[in-house]
mmCIF file of C-alpha atoms and ligand atoms in Angstrom:
data_model
loop_
_atom_site.group_PDB
_atom_site.id
_atom_site.type_symbol
_atom_site.label_atom_id
_atom_site.label_comp_id
_atom_site.label_asym_id
_atom_site.label_seq_id
_atom_site.Cartn_x
_atom_site.Cartn_y
_atom_site.Cartn_z
ATOM 1 C CA MET A 29 197.581 82.892 61.810
ATOM 2 C CA LEU A 30 195.013 85.086 60.095
ATOM 3 C CA GLN A 31 194.540 82.297 57.588
ATOM 4 C CA ASP A 32 193.362 79.918 60.331
ATOM 5 C CA VAL A 33 190.977 82.368 61.924
ATOM 6 C CA ALA A 34 189.548 83.311 58.502
ATOM 7 C CA LEU A 35 188.877 79.642 57.816
ATOM 8 C CA ASN A 36 187.344 79.259 61.271
ATOM 9 C CA CYS A 37 185.050 82.240 60.678
ATOM 10 C CA TYR A 38 184.095 80.803 57.305
ATOM 11 C CA ASN A 39 183.154 77.562 59.049
ATOM 12 C CA ILE A 40 181.085 79.387 61.672
ATOM 13 C CA VAL A 41 179.141 81.188 58.933
ATOM 14 C CA GLN A 42 178.633 78.019 56.902
ATOM 15 C CA SER A 43 177.494 76.175 60.005
ATOM 16 C CA TYR A 44 174.932 78.867 60.795
ATOM 17 C CA LEU A 45 173.709 78.836 57.187
ATOM 18 C CA SER A 46 173.242 75.079 57.343
ATOM 19 C CA ILE A 47 170.984 75.133 60.410
ATOM 20 C CA ASP A 48 167.693 73.602 59.412
ATOM 21 C CA ALA A 49 165.630 76.700 60.111
ATOM 22 C CA GLU A 50 162.381 74.820 59.635
ATOM 23 C CA SER A 51 163.104 72.327 62.393
ATOM 24 C CA ALA A 52 164.532 74.952 64.743
ATOM 25 C CA VAL A 53 161.516 77.166 64.227
ATOM 26 C CA ALA A 54 159.511 75.663 67.079
ATOM 27 C CA THR A 55 162.022 76.921 69.636
ATOM 28 C CA THR A 56 163.502 79.943 67.875
ATOM 29 C CA GLY A 57 160.692 81.406 65.766
ATOM 30 C CA ASP A 58 161.731 82.920 62.465
ATOM 31 C CA VAL A 59 164.917 84.524 63.684
ATOM 32 C CA ILE A 60 167.295 81.893 62.304
ATOM 33 C CA LYS A 61 165.772 82.014 58.853
ATOM 34 C CA GLN A 62 165.878 85.816 58.863
ATOM 35 C CA THR A 63 169.464 85.835 60.098
ATOM 36 C CA GLN A 64 170.465 83.382 57.368
ATOM 37 C CA GLU A 65 169.005 85.782 54.815
ATOM 38 C CA SER A 66 170.812 88.711 56.411
ATOM 39 C CA ILE A 67 174.114 86.828 56.304
ATOM 40 C CA GLN A 68 173.615 86.042 52.618
ATOM 41 C CA LEU A 69 172.977 89.689 51.804
ATOM 42 C CA SER A 70 176.064 90.821 53.763
ATOM 43 C CA ARG A 71 178.133 88.182 51.950
ATOM 44 C CA ARG A 72 176.832 89.397 48.584
ATOM 45 C CA TYR A 73 177.790 92.988 49.406
ATOM 46 C CA LEU A 74 181.272 91.905 50.422
ATOM 47 C CA LEU A 75 182.071 89.334 47.747
ATOM 48 C CA GLN A 76 180.287 90.855 44.755
ATOM 49 C CA ASP A 77 180.258 94.602 45.344
ATOM 50 C CA ILE A 78 183.163 95.375 47.663
ATOM 51 C CA PHE A 79 186.020 92.925 47.101
ATOM 52 C CA THR A 80 185.627 93.344 43.340
ATOM 53 C CA ARG A 81 186.148 97.087 43.724
ATOM 54 C CA TRP A 82 188.756 97.311 46.491
ATOM 55 C CA ASP A 83 191.392 94.673 47.077
ATOM 56 C CA PRO A 84 190.934 93.328 50.621
ATOM 57 C CA PHE A 85 194.509 92.009 50.642
ATOM 58 C CA ASN A 86 196.539 95.135 49.889
ATOM 59 C CA GLY A 87 195.502 97.625 52.582
ATOM 60 C CA GLU A 88 192.921 99.543 50.529
ATOM 61 C CA ILE A 89 190.263 98.433 52.978
ATOM 62 C CA SER A 90 190.436 98.995 56.714
ATOM 63 C CA PHE A 91 187.934 97.847 59.332
ATOM 64 C CA SER A 92 186.607 100.098 62.112
ATOM 65 C CA TYR A 93 186.432 98.058 65.287
ATOM 66 C CA ASN A 94 185.663 98.926 68.897
ATOM 67 C CA GLY A 95 184.862 95.468 70.312
ATOM 68 C CA GLY A 96 181.102 96.002 70.245
ATOM 69 C CA LYS A 97 178.757 93.175 69.268
ATOM 70 C CA ASP A 98 177.871 94.610 65.859
ATOM 71 C CA CYS A 99 181.374 95.061 64.533
ATOM 72 C CA GLN A 100 182.265 91.661 65.997
ATOM 73 C CA VAL A 101 179.466 90.003 64.021
ATOM 74 C CA LEU A 102 180.602 91.850 60.930
ATOM 75 C CA LEU A 103 184.223 90.915 61.579
ATOM 76 C CA ILE A 104 183.381 87.210 61.686
ATOM 77 C CA ILE A 105 181.447 87.462 58.421
ATOM 78 C CA TYR A 106 184.147 89.625 56.859
ATOM 79 C CA LEU A 107 186.925 87.185 57.763
ATOM 80 C CA GLY A 108 184.821 84.294 56.459
ATOM 81 C CA CYS A 109 184.416 86.171 53.172
ATOM 82 C CA LEU A 110 188.173 86.814 53.029
ATOM 83 C CA TRP A 111 188.661 83.072 53.124
ATOM 84 C CA GLU A 112 186.121 82.577 50.345
ATOM 85 C CA PHE A 113 187.702 85.325 48.277
ATOM 86 C CA PHE A 114 191.105 83.697 48.718
ATOM 87 C CA LEU A 115 189.709 80.346 47.544
ATOM 88 C CA MET A 116 188.114 82.034 44.527
ATOM 89 C CA SER A 117 191.392 83.746 43.658
ATOM 90 C CA ILE A 118 193.313 80.481 43.450
ATOM 91 C CA GLN A 119 190.625 78.604 41.563
ATOM 92 C CA GLY A 120 191.981 77.163 38.371
ATOM 93 C CA SER A 121 195.529 77.219 39.671
ATOM 94 C CA GLN A 122 197.538 74.116 38.893
ATOM 95 C CA TYR A 123 198.764 73.970 42.495
ATOM 96 C CA ASP A 124 196.873 72.635 45.489
ATOM 97 C CA LEU A 125 195.571 74.899 48.250
ATOM 98 C CA GLN A 126 198.445 74.029 50.566
ATOM 99 C CA PHE A 127 200.935 75.571 48.129
ATOM 100 C CA HIS A 128 199.214 78.952 48.177
ATOM 101 C CA MET A 129 200.032 81.630 50.733
ATOM 102 C CA PHE A 130 197.125 83.456 52.326
ATOM 103 C CA PRO A 131 197.945 87.029 51.203
ATOM 104 C CA LEU A 132 197.452 88.767 54.555
ATOM 105 C CA GLN A 133 199.020 88.213 57.983
ATOM 106 C CA GLN A 134 196.982 90.759 59.946
ATOM 107 C CA LEU A 135 193.747 92.574 59.233
ATOM 108 C CA PRO A 136 194.064 96.378 59.015
ATOM 109 C CA THR A 137 191.739 97.805 61.672
ATOM 110 C CA VAL A 138 191.182 101.194 63.241
ATOM 111 C CA TYR A 139 189.967 102.154 66.701
ATOM 112 C CA ILE A 140 189.207 105.742 67.705
ATOM 113 C CA ASP A 141 190.014 106.112 71.376
ATOM 114 C CA GLN A 142 188.036 109.169 72.448
ATOM 115 C CA GLU A 143 185.910 108.153 75.359
ATOM 116 C CA ASP A 144 186.645 106.912 78.852
ATOM 117 C CA THR A 145 185.721 103.361 78.071
ATOM 118 C CA PHE A 146 185.248 100.572 80.587
ATOM 119 C CA LEU A 147 188.456 98.669 81.301
ATOM 120 C CA THR A 148 186.555 95.478 80.487
ATOM 121 C CA ALA A 149 185.886 96.824 76.986
ATOM 122 C CA GLN A 150 189.536 97.786 76.564
ATOM 123 C CA ASP A 151 190.607 94.331 77.664
ATOM 124 C CA PHE A 152 188.153 92.774 75.212
ATOM 125 C CA LEU A 153 189.550 94.901 72.407
ATOM 126 C CA GLN A 154 193.066 93.638 73.150
ATOM 127 C CA ARG A 155 191.824 90.058 73.282
ATOM 128 C CA SER A 156 190.149 90.599 69.891
ATOM 129 C CA VAL A 157 193.427 91.860 68.461
ATOM 130 C CA GLU A 158 195.055 88.555 69.388
ATOM 131 C CA ARG A 159 192.191 86.259 68.526
ATOM 132 C CA TYR A 160 191.430 87.772 65.104
ATOM 133 C CA HIS A 161 194.977 88.852 64.198
ATOM 134 C CA LEU A 162 194.164 92.515 63.873
ATOM 135 C CA SER A 163 196.734 95.134 63.066
ATOM 136 C CA LEU A 164 195.049 97.796 65.171
ATOM 137 C CA TYR A 165 195.648 101.489 64.692
ATOM 138 C CA GLU A 166 194.624 103.257 67.886
ATOM 139 C CA SER A 167 194.133 106.986 67.679
ATOM 140 C CA ALA A 168 195.901 109.097 70.284
ATOM 141 C CA LYS A 169 193.481 109.435 73.177
ATOM 142 C CA ASP A 170 192.177 112.968 73.107
ATOM 143 C CA LYS A 171 188.651 113.880 74.058
ATOM 144 C CA GLN A 172 188.933 117.241 72.310
ATOM 145 C CA VAL A 173 189.470 115.578 68.944
ATOM 146 C CA ASP A 174 186.270 114.672 67.121
ATOM 147 C CA MET A 175 185.834 111.524 65.050
ATOM 148 C CA PRO A 176 186.382 113.118 61.608
ATOM 149 C CA SER A 177 189.697 114.621 62.778
ATOM 150 C CA ALA A 178 190.746 111.321 64.305
ATOM 151 C CA PHE A 179 190.145 109.626 60.941
ATOM 152 C CA LYS A 180 192.090 112.378 59.219
ATOM 153 C CA SER A 181 195.089 111.495 61.374
ATOM 154 C CA PHE A 182 194.512 107.824 60.657
ATOM 155 C CA LEU A 183 194.592 108.506 56.910
ATOM 156 C CA SER A 184 197.828 110.440 57.192
ATOM 157 C CA VAL A 185 199.432 107.350 58.750
ATOM 158 C CA HIS A 186 197.661 104.943 56.353
ATOM 159 C CA PRO A 187 197.232 106.856 53.071
ATOM 160 C CA GLU A 188 196.718 103.538 51.241
ATOM 161 C CA THR A 189 193.221 103.349 52.778
ATOM 162 C CA GLN A 190 190.424 103.844 50.249
ATOM 163 C CA ALA A 191 187.485 102.471 52.176
ATOM 164 C CA ILE A 192 186.577 101.576 55.765
ATOM 165 C CA VAL A 193 184.165 98.898 56.928
ATOM 166 C CA ILE A 194 181.655 99.994 59.598
ATOM 167 C CA GLY A 195 179.351 97.814 61.695
ATOM 168 C CA ILE A 196 176.507 100.316 61.683
ATOM 169 C CA ARG A 197 172.853 99.309 61.330
ATOM 170 C CA HIS A 198 169.756 101.137 60.093
ATOM 171 C CA THR A 199 168.378 101.176 63.649
ATOM 172 C CA ASP A 200 171.400 103.157 64.950
ATOM 173 C CA PRO A 201 171.008 106.917 65.399
ATOM 174 C CA PHE A 202 171.062 108.570 61.925
ATOM 175 C CA GLY A 203 171.405 105.106 60.379
ATOM 176 C CA GLU A 204 168.051 104.981 58.620
ATOM 177 C CA THR A 205 169.073 106.408 55.262
ATOM 178 C CA LEU A 206 172.589 104.985 54.993
ATOM 179 C CA GLN A 207 173.674 102.886 52.001
ATOM 180 C CA PRO A 208 175.913 99.781 51.941
ATOM 181 C CA ILE A 209 178.535 101.698 49.959
ATOM 182 C CA GLN A 210 178.780 105.467 50.100
ATOM 183 C CA LYS A 211 181.283 108.279 50.356
ATOM 184 C CA THR A 212 181.780 110.065 53.646
ATOM 185 C CA ASP A 213 179.935 113.344 54.187
ATOM 186 C CA PRO A 214 181.649 116.566 53.031
ATOM 187 C CA SER A 215 182.618 117.482 56.600
ATOM 188 C CA TRP A 216 184.543 114.214 56.912
ATOM 189 C CA PRO A 217 187.852 113.178 55.360
ATOM 190 C CA GLN A 218 187.065 111.572 52.028
ATOM 191 C CA PHE A 219 186.927 107.800 51.728
ATOM 192 C CA TYR A 220 184.275 105.196 51.115
ATOM 193 C CA ARG A 221 182.125 103.881 53.947
ATOM 194 C CA LEU A 222 181.402 100.167 53.604
ATOM 195 C CA GLN A 223 178.335 99.233 55.632
ATOM 196 C CA PRO A 224 177.286 95.644 54.889
ATOM 197 C CA LEU A 225 175.436 95.158 58.201
ATOM 198 C CA LEU A 226 172.787 97.863 57.813
ATOM 199 C CA HIS A 227 169.845 95.481 57.407
ATOM 200 C CA TRP A 228 170.509 93.414 60.558
ATOM 201 C CA ASN A 229 168.313 93.811 63.639
ATOM 202 C CA LEU A 230 169.240 93.192 67.265
ATOM 203 C CA SER A 231 167.749 89.674 67.423
ATOM 204 C CA GLN A 232 169.742 88.601 64.402
ATOM 205 C CA ILE A 233 172.963 90.001 65.889
ATOM 206 C CA TRP A 234 172.523 87.995 69.083
ATOM 207 C CA SER A 235 171.330 84.847 67.351
ATOM 208 C CA PHE A 236 174.467 84.716 65.210
ATOM 209 C CA LEU A 237 176.915 85.858 67.877
ATOM 210 C CA LEU A 238 175.647 83.476 70.552
ATOM 211 C CA TYR A 239 175.619 80.605 68.054
ATOM 212 C CA SER A 240 179.226 81.348 67.078
ATOM 213 C CA GLY A 241 180.445 80.522 70.585
ATOM 214 C CA GLU A 242 183.038 83.307 70.189
ATOM 215 C CA GLU A 243 183.945 85.256 73.305
ATOM 216 C CA VAL A 244 181.997 88.519 73.558
ATOM 217 C CA CYS A 245 182.589 91.574 75.710
ATOM 218 C CA GLY A 246 181.732 90.749 79.340
ATOM 219 C CA LEU A 247 179.770 93.976 79.819
ATOM 220 C CA TYR A 248 176.940 92.458 77.797
ATOM 221 C CA GLU A 249 176.591 89.625 80.281
ATOM 222 C CA MET A 250 176.102 92.205 83.050
ATOM 223 C CA GLY A 251 173.101 93.799 81.331
ATOM 224 C CA PHE A 252 174.653 96.370 79.025
ATOM 225 C CA THR A 253 173.144 96.422 75.546
ATOM 226 C CA SER A 254 175.248 99.138 73.993
ATOM 227 C CA LEU A 255 178.803 100.149 74.852
ATOM 228 C CA GLY A 256 179.639 103.798 75.338
ATOM 229 C CA SER A 257 181.767 105.748 77.771
ATOM 230 C CA VAL A 258 181.915 105.053 81.505
ATOM 231 C CA ASN A 259 180.219 108.401 82.065
ATOM 232 C CA ASN A 260 177.217 107.968 79.812
ATOM 233 C CA THR A 261 176.440 104.253 79.751
ATOM 234 C CA LEU A 262 174.444 102.269 82.284
ATOM 235 C CA ARG A 263 173.032 98.796 82.180
ATOM 236 C CA ASN A 264 169.768 98.643 80.280
ATOM 237 C CA PRO A 265 166.890 99.544 82.651
ATOM 238 C CA TYR A 266 164.578 97.115 80.846
ATOM 239 C CA LEU A 267 166.818 94.272 82.007
ATOM 240 C CA ARG A 268 166.765 95.088 85.718
ATOM 241 C CA ILE A 269 165.514 92.221 87.843
ATOM 242 C CA PRO A 270 163.228 93.797 90.442
ATOM 243 C CA GLU A 271 163.536 92.880 94.110
ATOM 244 C CA PRO A 272 160.763 90.434 94.954
ATOM 245 C CA ILE A 273 158.787 92.756 97.233
ATOM 246 C CA GLY A 274 155.410 91.395 98.289
ATOM 247 C CA SER A 275 153.504 90.327 95.244
ATOM 248 C CA MET A 276 155.258 89.172 92.131
ATOM 249 C CA THR A 277 157.049 91.812 90.135
ATOM 250 C CA LYS A 278 158.439 90.993 86.750
ATOM 251 C CA ALA A 279 161.260 92.376 84.681
ATOM 252 C CA GLU A 280 160.166 93.682 81.308
ATOM 253 C CA THR A 281 162.128 90.890 79.734
ATOM 254 C CA GLU A 282 162.219 87.526 81.448
ATOM 255 C CA HIS A 283 163.656 85.050 78.983
ATOM 256 C CA SER A 284 166.492 84.750 76.585
ATOM 257 C CA ASP A 285 165.275 84.074 73.068
ATOM 258 C CA PHE A 286 168.585 82.449 72.263
ATOM 259 C CA GLN A 287 168.750 79.360 74.442
ATOM 260 C CA TRP A 288 168.742 77.206 71.319
ATOM 261 C CA GLU A 289 171.716 79.064 69.840
ATOM 262 C CA ILE A 290 173.724 78.699 73.064
ATOM 263 C CA GLU A 291 172.886 75.023 73.498
ATOM 264 C CA ASN A 292 173.732 74.240 69.883
ATOM 265 C CA ASN A 293 176.644 76.636 69.489
ATOM 266 C CA TYR A 294 179.335 76.146 66.882
ATOM 267 C CA ARG A 295 181.997 75.669 69.511
ATOM 268 C CA GLY A 296 180.058 72.645 70.735
ATOM 269 C CA ASP A 297 180.207 73.405 74.473
ATOM 270 C CA SER A 298 176.672 74.840 74.899
ATOM 271 C CA ASN A 299 178.144 77.759 76.770
ATOM 272 C CA MET A 300 178.346 81.503 76.609
ATOM 273 C CA HIS A 301 181.832 83.053 76.627
ATOM 274 C CA CYS A 302 182.656 86.529 77.894
ATOM 275 C CA ASN A 303 185.854 88.185 79.012
ATOM 276 C CA GLU A 304 186.143 88.782 82.741
ATOM 277 C CA ILE A 305 184.677 91.957 84.241
ATOM 278 C CA ASN A 306 187.374 94.255 85.548
ATOM 279 C CA GLU A 307 187.175 94.813 89.359
ATOM 280 C CA ASN A 308 187.115 98.597 89.000
ATOM 281 C CA ASP A 309 184.313 98.406 86.461
ATOM 282 C CA LEU A 310 182.384 96.086 88.750
ATOM 283 C CA ASN A 311 182.628 98.570 91.622
ATOM 284 C CA THR A 312 181.568 101.491 89.444
ATOM 285 C CA ILE A 313 178.635 99.553 88.058
ATOM 286 C CA LYS A 314 177.447 98.183 91.421
ATOM 287 C CA GLN A 315 177.870 101.533 93.091
ATOM 288 C CA HIS A 316 175.436 103.031 90.673
ATOM 289 C CA ASP A 317 172.869 100.281 91.001
ATOM 290 C CA SER A 318 173.253 97.192 93.144
ATOM 291 C CA SER A 319 170.373 95.316 91.443
ATOM 292 C CA GLU A 320 170.862 92.229 89.343
ATOM 293 C CA PHE A 321 170.305 92.490 85.607
ATOM 294 C CA HIS A 322 169.566 89.978 82.887
ATOM 295 C CA PRO A 323 172.281 89.659 80.235
ATOM 296 C CA GLY A 324 172.119 92.080 77.305
ATOM 297 C CA TRP A 325 170.846 89.451 74.886
ATOM 298 C CA TYR A 326 167.571 89.164 76.838
ATOM 299 C CA LEU A 327 166.617 92.416 75.129
ATOM 300 C CA THR A 328 165.615 92.216 71.482
ATOM 301 C CA LYS A 329 163.662 95.414 70.937
ATOM 302 C CA ASP A 330 165.809 97.608 68.716
ATOM 303 C CA GLU A 331 164.134 100.763 70.074
ATOM 304 C CA TRP A 332 165.351 99.920 73.586
ATOM 305 C CA GLU A 333 168.946 99.093 72.686
ATOM 306 C CA ARG A 334 170.264 102.465 73.880
ATOM 307 C CA ALA A 335 167.931 102.863 76.860
ATOM 308 C CA GLY A 336 171.010 102.637 79.125
ATOM 309 C CA ARG A 337 172.552 105.742 77.557
ATOM 310 C CA LEU A 338 172.378 109.021 79.417
ATOM 311 C CA ALA A 339 171.761 112.180 77.434
ATOM 312 C CA ARG A 340 175.037 113.986 76.772
ATOM 313 C CA LYS A 341 175.567 117.044 78.849
HETATM 314 P P1 FAD B 25 177.954 101.791 67.373
HETATM 315 O O1 FAD B 25 177.055 100.633 67.251
HETATM 316 O O2 FAD B 25 178.703 102.043 68.620
HETATM 317 O O3 FAD B 25 179.013 101.824 66.201
HETATM 318 C C1 FAD B 25 178.711 101.506 64.869
HETATM 319 C C2 FAD B 25 180.011 101.117 64.202
HETATM 320 O O4 FAD B 25 180.876 102.249 64.114
HETATM 321 C C3 FAD B 25 180.818 100.061 64.959
HETATM 322 O O5 FAD B 25 180.343 98.770 64.685
HETATM 323 C C4 FAD B 25 182.205 100.321 64.452
HETATM 324 O O6 FAD B 25 182.373 99.733 63.168
HETATM 325 C C5 FAD B 25 182.228 101.843 64.304
HETATM 326 N N1 FAD B 25 182.729 102.481 65.526
HETATM 327 C C6 FAD B 25 182.005 103.018 66.554
HETATM 328 N N2 FAD B 25 182.813 103.537 67.490
HETATM 329 C C7 FAD B 25 184.072 103.343 67.053
HETATM 330 C C8 FAD B 25 185.364 103.664 67.566
HETATM 331 N N3 FAD B 25 185.502 104.304 68.730
HETATM 332 N N4 FAD B 25 186.453 103.311 66.844
HETATM 333 C C9 FAD B 25 186.328 102.656 65.674
HETATM 334 N N5 FAD B 25 185.150 102.330 65.133
HETATM 335 C C10 FAD B 25 184.031 102.666 65.803
HETATM 336 N N6 FAD B 25 179.095 110.014 60.425
HETATM 337 C C11 FAD B 25 178.659 110.990 59.597
HETATM 338 O O7 FAD B 25 177.759 111.749 59.952
HETATM 339 N N7 FAD B 25 179.189 111.151 58.335
HETATM 340 C C12 FAD B 25 180.183 110.353 57.870
HETATM 341 O O8 FAD B 25 180.628 110.515 56.753
HETATM 342 C C13 FAD B 25 180.688 109.332 58.746
HETATM 343 N N8 FAD B 25 181.693 108.516 58.355
HETATM 344 C C14 FAD B 25 182.149 107.564 59.213
HETATM 345 C C15 FAD B 25 183.201 106.733 58.824
HETATM 346 C C16 FAD B 25 183.694 105.761 59.703
HETATM 347 C C17 FAD B 25 184.834 104.885 59.290
HETATM 348 C C18 FAD B 25 183.117 105.593 60.984
HETATM 349 C C19 FAD B 25 183.625 104.535 61.936
HETATM 350 C C20 FAD B 25 182.070 106.395 61.350
HETATM 351 C C21 FAD B 25 181.585 107.384 60.501
HETATM 352 N N9 FAD B 25 180.523 108.204 60.884
HETATM 353 C C22 FAD B 25 180.091 109.185 60.029
HETATM 354 C C23 FAD B 25 179.902 108.061 62.205
HETATM 355 C C24 FAD B 25 178.922 106.874 62.223
HETATM 356 O O9 FAD B 25 177.819 107.167 61.399
HETATM 357 C C25 FAD B 25 178.476 106.573 63.671
HETATM 358 O O10 FAD B 25 177.884 107.687 64.218
HETATM 359 C C26 FAD B 25 179.629 106.157 64.517
HETATM 360 O O11 FAD B 25 180.219 105.023 63.928
HETATM 361 C C27 FAD B 25 179.235 105.825 65.957
HETATM 362 O O12 FAD B 25 178.327 104.816 65.952
HETATM 363 P P2 FAD B 25 177.362 104.548 67.192
HETATM 364 O O13 FAD B 25 178.089 104.799 68.462
HETATM 365 O O14 FAD B 25 176.115 105.304 66.947
HETATM 366 O O15 FAD B 25 177.013 103.019 67.035
HETATM 367 MG MG1 MG B 26 176.183 98.979 67.459
HETATM 368 MG MG1 MG B 27 179.234 103.699 69.878
#
């Protein structure tokens, strides 16, 4: 039930917030403390600015989700906040928690299916739908249709939508000047964009996601750092492990910064969880480059996140 997963996400967030950042600092640097601050700011946006303006339980808010790491982080925080908001709404009631119904069975979400995505990413999206109880609207697959038009069609099916949550960050292309709450541009269908993740950087995303112990898209484990279409996305070149020819050669990035998070994860199994790589994807990927790559979370430089993207033709 959505209620259970919202509570679980709440517990993940609370557990991360209760990490003693000072004692973890020797192994993790400042990232945990910074991520805790980022979580608190995202929670403030959601609980104080967003849920007070749009009701998260009646379909006014939808969530744009494509299975990528950023919207997954935001989804976990969002669901945790839904739980908190539910608790706040029944405060003062004469009845105990168990007598109150969680007001939502599935979370309204929207996915725009434009690109030829990896089958592994599609599989992960379906697994997310089940795990997080998403009611997923998938746009009709049509590469000729641009994103604004796809959202126009979405709104004609879901006219109750007033605002859509987006897992975009300031370091994304054209993300620098975005605001946590703003209207769409004039060339887009009109609704509010809710962007409570803008201030997060790549390290913080991985620190939280790896700590959560939630399953992430398997492409990341293979060395992808950003998910795009099959035709324009390669593994990140900075993560390639060079063949040991003659003298020692080193990959740009040799270590994961997040060993502590994995070892101490919320799930309690000190393990990383990914969905399985589809055989076809594996062939396509290996055909292009048979080298081994470090997992995506070995890369923490925001400027290099999209280094595996080919320029669009
Ligand atoms: P990513 O990291 O891939 O995506 C950032 C976030 O966008 C994701 O976390 C997810 O929440 C959402 N997203 C990305 N791809 C999809 C998808 N296929 N289906 C569903 N959600 C997805 N641009 C403008 O110039 N003006 C606008 O007014 C505007 N409004 C937008 C409103 C919404 C609801 C969305 C989702 C996007 C909008 N955009 C707008 C485009 C936005 O700024 C990004 O360019 C776009 O989300 C793609 O992001 P990315 O690939 O650069 O980064
Ligand atoms: Mg992203
Ligand atoms: Mg994208």
